[in-house]
mmCIF file of C-alpha atoms in Angstrom:
data_model
loop_
_atom_site.group_PDB
_atom_site.id
_atom_site.type_symbol
_atom_site.label_atom_id
_atom_site.label_comp_id
_atom_site.label_asym_id
_atom_site.label_seq_id
_atom_site.Cartn_x
_atom_site.Cartn_y
_atom_site.Cartn_z
ATOM 1 C CA MET A 7 -70.871 65.401 1.699
ATOM 2 C CA GLY A 8 -72.624 65.526 5.063
ATOM 3 C CA GLN A 9 -70.406 65.135 8.086
ATOM 4 C CA VAL A 10 -67.174 64.768 6.094
ATOM 5 C CA GLY A 11 -67.872 68.066 4.350
ATOM 6 C CA LEU A 12 -68.493 69.800 7.639
ATOM 7 C CA LEU A 13 -65.260 68.367 9.029
ATOM 8 C CA LEU A 14 -63.302 69.512 5.982
ATOM 9 C CA ALA A 15 -64.793 72.994 6.276
ATOM 10 C CA LEU A 16 -63.907 73.162 9.971
ATOM 11 C CA VAL A 17 -60.319 72.053 9.310
ATOM 12 C CA GLY A 18 -60.108 74.676 6.561
ATOM 13 C CA ILE A 19 -61.410 77.369 8.914
ATOM 14 C CA LEU A 20 -58.949 76.278 11.622
ATOM 15 C CA PHE A 21 -55.982 76.636 9.256
ATOM 16 C CA ALA A 22 -57.207 79.921 7.755
ATOM 17 C CA VAL A 23 -57.991 81.557 11.112
ATOM 18 C CA GLY A 24 -54.923 80.071 12.844
ATOM 19 C CA GLY A 25 -52.639 81.250 10.050
ATOM 20 C CA ALA A 26 -54.133 84.733 10.079
ATOM 21 C CA ALA A 27 -53.853 84.945 13.880
ATOM 22 C CA ILE A 28 -50.159 84.030 13.829
ATOM 23 C CA GLU A 29 -49.489 86.296 10.849
ATOM 24 C CA THR A 30 -51.122 89.258 12.598
ATOM 25 C CA SER A 31 -49.203 88.581 15.812
ATOM 26 C CA PHE A 32 -45.999 88.424 13.762
ATOM 27 C CA SER A 33 -46.861 91.754 12.168
ATOM 28 C CA GLY A 34 -47.113 93.372 15.609
ATOM 29 C CA ALA A 35 -43.844 91.766 16.684
ATOM 30 C CA TYR A 36 -42.078 92.915 13.480
ATOM 31 C CA ASN A 37 -43.124 96.496 14.198
ATOM 32 C CA THR A 38 -42.038 96.352 17.829
ATOM 33 C CA ALA A 39 -38.702 94.666 17.081
ATOM 34 C CA GLN A 40 -37.863 97.074 14.272
ATOM 35 C CA PHE A 41 -38.815 100.064 16.415
ATOM 36 C CA PHE A 42 -36.404 99.013 19.164
ATOM 37 C CA GLY A 43 -33.748 97.594 16.815
ATOM 38 C CA TRP A 44 -33.958 93.999 18.099
ATOM 39 C CA ARG A 45 -33.118 90.811 16.245
ATOM 40 C CA TRP A 46 -36.231 89.669 14.397
ATOM 41 C CA GLY A 47 -37.607 87.453 11.688
ATOM 42 C CA LYS A 48 -38.265 83.840 10.823
ATOM 43 C CA LYS A 49 -34.619 83.391 9.791
ATOM 44 C CA GLU A 50 -33.582 83.709 13.455
ATOM 45 C CA ARG A 51 -33.935 80.843 15.929
ATOM 46 C CA PRO A 52 -36.759 81.728 18.372
ATOM 47 C CA ALA A 53 -34.344 81.608 21.328
ATOM 48 C CA ALA A 54 -31.805 83.874 19.568
ATOM 49 C CA ALA A 55 -34.475 86.487 18.793
ATOM 50 C CA SER A 56 -36.131 85.898 22.165
ATOM 51 C CA ARG A 57 -37.702 89.348 22.569
ATOM 52 C CA PHE A 58 -39.256 89.112 19.095
ATOM 53 C CA THR A 59 -40.598 85.629 19.902
ATOM 54 C CA LEU A 60 -42.015 86.716 23.261
ATOM 55 C CA THR A 61 -43.622 89.778 21.684
ATOM 56 C CA TRP A 62 -45.619 87.764 19.143
ATOM 57 C CA VAL A 63 -46.628 85.219 21.781
ATOM 58 C CA VAL A 64 -47.824 88.036 24.091
ATOM 59 C CA ILE A 65 -49.810 89.684 21.250
ATOM 60 C CA PHE A 66 -51.317 86.277 20.357
ATOM 61 C CA THR A 67 -52.311 85.726 24.005
ATOM 62 C CA LEU A 68 -53.804 89.227 24.352
ATOM 63 C CA ALA A 69 -55.866 88.641 21.200
ATOM 64 C CA LEU A 70 -57.066 85.324 22.643
ATOM 65 C CA LEU A 71 -58.153 87.098 25.841
ATOM 66 C CA VAL A 72 -60.075 89.690 23.797
ATOM 67 C CA VAL A 73 -61.848 86.907 21.848
ATOM 68 C CA MET A 74 -62.672 85.107 25.106
ATOM 69 C CA THR A 75 -64.574 88.133 26.405
ATOM 70 C CA GLY A 76 -67.333 87.002 24.030
ATOM 71 C CA TYR A 77 -67.609 90.377 22.246
ATOM 72 C CA ASP A 78 -69.042 90.090 18.715
ATOM 73 C CA PRO A 79 -65.962 89.329 16.542
ATOM 74 C CA VAL A 80 -67.493 90.909 13.435
ATOM 75 C CA LYS A 81 -68.061 94.200 15.269
ATOM 76 C CA LEU A 82 -64.541 94.016 16.699
ATOM 77 C CA THR A 83 -63.150 93.562 13.184
ATOM 78 C CA GLU A 84 -65.154 96.542 11.929
ATOM 79 C CA TYR A 85 -63.734 98.797 14.646
ATOM 80 C CA SER A 86 -60.202 97.468 14.014
ATOM 81 C CA VAL A 87 -60.479 98.281 10.317
ATOM 82 C CA ILE A 88 -61.739 101.805 11.056
ATOM 83 C CA PHE A 89 -58.886 102.513 13.494
ATOM 84 C CA SER A 90 -56.343 101.091 11.060
ATOM 85 C CA VAL A 91 -57.674 103.578 8.482
ATOM 86 C CA VAL A 92 -57.171 106.409 11.000
ATOM 87 C CA ALA A 93 -53.538 105.315 11.440
ATOM 88 C CA LEU A 94 -52.925 104.775 7.714
ATOM 89 C CA PRO A 95 -51.199 108.162 7.013
ATOM 90 C CA LEU A 96 -48.751 107.395 9.834
ATOM 91 C CA THR A 97 -47.639 104.185 8.121
ATOM 92 C CA TYR A 98 -47.865 105.482 4.552
ATOM 93 C CA LEU A 99 -45.813 108.684 5.025
ATOM 94 C CA PRO A 100 -42.639 106.953 6.329
ATOM 95 C CA ILE A 101 -42.717 104.619 3.317
ATOM 96 C CA LEU A 102 -43.052 107.590 0.961
ATOM 97 C CA LEU A 103 -40.114 109.304 2.712
ATOM 98 C CA ILE A 104 -37.961 106.164 2.566
ATOM 99 C CA ALA A 105 -38.807 105.793 -1.142
ATOM 100 C CA ASN A 106 -37.206 109.245 -1.561
ATOM 101 C CA ASP A 107 -34.088 108.363 0.451
ATOM 102 C CA ARG A 108 -31.171 107.393 -1.750
ATOM 103 C CA THR A 109 -29.258 105.692 1.096
ATOM 104 C CA TYR A 110 -32.031 103.082 1.272
ATOM 105 C CA MET A 111 -33.232 102.955 -2.321
ATOM 106 C CA GLY A 112 -30.030 103.515 -4.316
ATOM 107 C CA SER A 113 -30.845 103.821 -8.016
ATOM 108 C CA ASN A 114 -34.476 102.787 -7.378
ATOM 109 C CA VAL A 115 -35.246 106.042 -5.551
ATOM 110 C CA ASN A 116 -38.613 107.615 -6.450
ATOM 111 C CA GLY A 117 -38.743 109.750 -9.585
ATOM 112 C CA ARG A 118 -40.956 112.791 -10.136
ATOM 113 C CA LEU A 119 -43.958 110.846 -11.496
ATOM 114 C CA ALA A 120 -43.880 108.349 -8.619
ATOM 115 C CA ASN A 121 -43.730 111.219 -6.126
ATOM 116 C CA VAL A 122 -46.618 113.133 -7.713
ATOM 117 C CA LEU A 123 -48.744 109.966 -7.612
ATOM 118 C CA GLY A 124 -47.462 109.179 -4.099
ATOM 119 C CA VAL A 125 -48.395 112.619 -2.739
ATOM 120 C CA LEU A 126 -51.810 112.519 -4.460
ATOM 121 C CA TYR A 127 -52.483 109.158 -2.863
ATOM 122 C CA PHE A 128 -51.310 110.533 0.488
ATOM 123 C CA VAL A 129 -53.887 113.357 0.214
ATOM 124 C CA VAL A 130 -56.604 110.751 -0.462
ATOM 125 C CA ILE A 131 -55.465 108.686 2.539
ATOM 126 C CA VAL A 132 -55.440 111.723 4.856
ATOM 127 C CA ALA A 133 -58.970 112.663 3.706
ATOM 128 C CA ILE A 134 -60.227 109.118 4.340
ATOM 129 C CA SER A 135 -58.485 108.944 7.711
ATOM 130 C CA LEU A 136 -60.028 112.280 8.819
ATOM 131 C CA ALA A 137 -63.466 111.151 7.641
ATOM 132 C CA ALA A 138 -63.343 107.678 9.234
ATOM 133 C CA ILE A 139 -64.406 108.494 12.808
ATOM 134 C CA PRO A 140 -67.064 111.107 11.892
ATOM 135 C CA LEU A 141 -68.517 108.621 9.355
ATOM 136 C CA LEU A 142 -68.503 105.903 12.013
ATOM 137 C CA ILE A 143 -70.567 108.139 14.311
ATOM 138 C CA VAL A 144 -72.861 109.647 11.645
ATOM 139 C CA THR A 145 -73.736 106.253 10.100
ATOM 140 C CA ASN A 146 -74.114 104.624 13.504
ATOM 141 C CA GLY A 147 -71.299 102.147 12.782
ATOM 142 C CA GLY A 148 -72.523 101.519 9.222
ATOM 143 C CA GLN A 149 -75.989 100.543 10.406
ATOM 144 C CA GLY A 150 -77.532 103.664 8.815
ATOM 145 C CA MET B 16 -15.766 105.707 7.558
ATOM 146 C CA SER B 17 -13.858 105.349 4.317
ATOM 147 C CA LYS B 18 -14.285 108.867 2.913
ATOM 148 C CA PRO B 19 -15.624 112.104 4.314
ATOM 149 C CA ALA B 20 -19.230 112.679 3.230
ATOM 150 C CA GLU B 21 -21.872 115.141 4.282
ATOM 151 C CA VAL B 22 -24.445 113.487 6.537
ATOM 152 C CA ASP B 23 -27.472 115.063 8.181
ATOM 153 C CA ILE B 24 -27.124 113.566 11.654
ATOM 154 C CA ALA B 25 -30.812 113.956 12.476
ATOM 155 C CA LEU B 26 -32.023 112.291 9.266
ATOM 156 C CA GLY B 27 -29.062 110.071 8.432
ATOM 157 C CA ILE B 28 -27.907 108.717 11.792
ATOM 158 C CA LEU B 29 -30.420 109.309 14.591
ATOM 159 C CA ASP B 30 -32.941 106.466 15.032
ATOM 160 C CA HIS B 31 -31.018 104.241 12.629
ATOM 161 C CA GLN B 32 -30.498 100.527 13.184
ATOM 162 C CA LEU B 33 -27.241 99.520 14.881
ATOM 163 C CA VAL B 34 -25.620 96.395 13.422
ATOM 164 C CA ASP B 35 -22.580 94.810 15.051
ATOM 165 C CA SER B 36 -19.533 93.280 13.320
ATOM 166 C CA ASP B 37 -21.343 89.889 13.139
ATOM 167 C CA GLY B 38 -24.278 91.457 11.281
ATOM 168 C CA ILE B 39 -26.596 91.217 14.285
ATOM 169 C CA ASN B 40 -29.123 93.945 15.121
ATOM 170 C CA CYS B 41 -28.240 95.487 18.471
ATOM 171 C CA GLY B 42 -30.494 98.486 19.078
ATOM 172 C CA LYS B 43 -31.098 101.921 17.637
ATOM 173 C CA VAL B 44 -29.206 105.207 17.668
ATOM 174 C CA ASP B 45 -31.501 106.704 20.310
ATOM 175 C CA ASP B 46 -29.425 109.812 20.948
ATOM 176 C CA LEU B 47 -26.056 111.346 20.101
ATOM 177 C CA GLU B 48 -23.565 113.012 22.407
ATOM 178 C CA LEU B 49 -21.999 116.093 20.847
ATOM 179 C CA THR B 50 -19.075 118.193 22.012
ATOM 180 C CA GLY B 51 -17.599 121.445 20.823
ATOM 181 C CA LEU B 52 -20.943 123.171 20.237
ATOM 182 C CA ASP B 53 -19.681 126.268 22.083
ATOM 183 C CA THR B 54 -16.342 126.357 20.280
ATOM 184 C CA GLY B 55 -17.966 126.249 16.843
ATOM 185 C CA SER B 56 -16.559 122.864 15.791
ATOM 186 C CA PRO B 57 -19.169 120.337 16.913
ATOM 187 C CA GLU B 58 -18.249 116.675 16.912
ATOM 188 C CA VAL B 59 -20.228 113.492 17.561
ATOM 189 C CA VAL B 60 -18.435 111.621 20.344
ATOM 190 C CA GLU B 61 -20.903 108.964 21.487
ATOM 191 C CA ILE B 62 -24.008 107.032 20.470
ATOM 192 C CA LEU B 63 -26.545 106.560 23.274
ATOM 193 C CA VAL B 64 -28.657 103.406 23.136
ATOM 194 C CA GLY B 65 -31.766 102.602 25.183
ATOM 195 C CA GLY B 66 -32.516 103.495 28.798
ATOM 196 C CA ASN B 67 -32.537 107.169 29.692
ATOM 197 C CA ALA B 68 -31.600 108.099 26.115
ATOM 198 C CA TRP B 69 -35.395 107.969 25.598
ATOM 199 C CA ARG B 70 -36.062 110.611 28.237
ATOM 200 C CA THR B 71 -36.468 113.395 25.682
ATOM 201 C CA ARG B 72 -39.167 111.430 23.800
ATOM 202 C CA GLY B 73 -42.295 112.728 25.486
ATOM 203 C CA LEU B 74 -44.223 111.218 28.372
ATOM 204 C CA LEU B 75 -43.857 107.575 27.296
ATOM 205 C CA GLY B 76 -40.158 108.115 26.623
ATOM 206 C CA ARG B 77 -39.613 109.588 30.095
ATOM 207 C CA LEU B 78 -41.427 106.662 31.686
ATOM 208 C CA ALA B 79 -39.531 104.074 29.593
ATOM 209 C CA GLY B 80 -36.233 105.853 30.285
ATOM 210 C CA ARG B 81 -36.863 105.746 34.026
ATOM 211 C CA LEU B 82 -37.804 102.051 33.974
ATOM 212 C CA ALA B 83 -34.982 100.969 31.667
ATOM 213 C CA GLY B 84 -32.131 102.604 33.617
ATOM 214 C CA ASP B 85 -28.957 104.016 32.138
ATOM 215 C CA ALA B 86 -28.310 104.228 28.404
ATOM 216 C CA VAL B 87 -25.394 102.338 26.867
ATOM 217 C CA HIS B 88 -22.699 104.716 25.578
ATOM 218 C CA VAL B 89 -20.899 103.629 22.419
ATOM 219 C CA PRO B 90 -17.897 105.750 21.401
ATOM 220 C CA TRP B 91 -18.151 107.097 17.850
ATOM 221 C CA SER B 92 -14.717 105.556 17.182
ATOM 222 C CA GLU B 93 -16.463 102.153 17.223
ATOM 223 C CA VAL B 94 -18.487 103.045 14.110
ATOM 224 C CA GLU B 95 -17.370 101.227 10.981
ATOM 225 C CA SER B 96 -19.745 102.839 8.451
ATOM 226 C CA VAL B 97 -23.002 104.733 8.092
ATOM 227 C CA SER B 98 -25.506 103.781 5.409
ATOM 228 C CA SER B 99 -29.143 102.809 5.908
ATOM 229 C CA VAL B 100 -27.767 101.220 9.098
ATOM 230 C CA VAL B 101 -24.948 102.198 11.469
ATOM 231 C CA LYS B 102 -22.399 99.391 11.321
ATOM 232 C CA LEU B 103 -20.138 98.852 14.331
ATOM 233 C CA LYS B 104 -16.571 97.555 14.392
ATOM 234 C CA ARG B 105 -17.001 95.018 17.197
ATOM 235 C CA PRO B 106 -19.515 92.385 18.373
ATOM 236 C CA ALA B 107 -22.457 93.772 20.367
ATOM 237 C CA SER B 108 -21.474 91.935 23.561
ATOM 238 C CA GLU B 109 -18.107 93.753 23.705
ATOM 239 C CA LEU B 110 -19.944 97.097 23.560
ATOM 240 C CA ARG B 111 -22.540 96.115 26.206
ATOM 241 C CA LEU B 112 -25.227 96.040 23.505
ATOM 242 C CA GLY B 113 -27.691 93.296 22.555
ATOM 243 C CA ARG B 114 -28.058 92.080 26.146
ATOM 244 C CA GLY B 115 -31.849 91.845 25.986
ATOM 245 C CA ASP B 116 -32.137 88.710 23.859
ATOM 246 C CA PRO B 117 -29.761 86.519 25.934
ATOM 247 C CA ARG B 118 -31.704 87.624 29.036
ATOM 248 C CA TRP B 119 -34.959 86.184 27.667
ATOM 249 C CA SER B 120 -33.523 83.313 25.627
ATOM 250 C CA ARG B 121 -33.403 81.018 28.681
ATOM 251 C CA LEU B 122 -37.180 81.289 28.955
ATOM 252 C CA VAL B 123 -37.862 80.930 25.223
ATOM 253 C CA GLY B 124 -35.234 78.165 24.964
ATOM 254 C CA LYS B 125 -37.393 75.900 27.132
ATOM 255 C CA VAL B 126 -39.920 75.608 24.304
ATOM 256 C CA PRO B 127 -39.148 72.530 22.154
ATOM 257 C CA GLY B 128 -37.736 73.407 18.747
ATOM 258 C CA SER B 129 -36.573 76.876 19.702
#
């Protein structure tokens, strides 16, 4: 394929990385907007949900600045994943609580089996989250 | 509210999404103003939204409360219903809510397609 193949691969990478970058920025903006109770979402015109729009643009720009520092992106990703594991119980527990709230879930509220499995999984998540930072240090960032 | 029902105000109202009569998100129930605690018949009289309603939320809350100014007070009589959201009887603009988005929409509106 030669040059055409390389070009196709680069276009593919551009779309994959670009899409992921926007998606991740959106995720941050969703969290912020829902925390403060703003208008949010793709269904809204960007100008109508202006704070949501600005939030994702700011997150996107901050991420760009971080990338432009020239720090190894693979290492940065590794650290991000580890810190997201540390925060995992904080995102999992609210979902488990909401799943038990009849005002949100109606007839689909969690039953006993779902809750037993949910709590078991929560214990696993807490154990992993507590172990993440010590493991990072002990294994020298996975380098052994 | 259509019928009296038992609601835990900390779990069922506080921190819930406020939605105005047009179905638009317009903030959170950041705090509640109660009266009658000393007389033994407590009653929710106001919802506090934003600003210094955050001042009881730790260090960041105090800082945000100071920067954001006064909270908006919404009388409880303006509440239409309480479910997973707190629905209001009137549009947000009439209750001095939802002012943040119009403030920034002039800037965002300059972008083509917005």
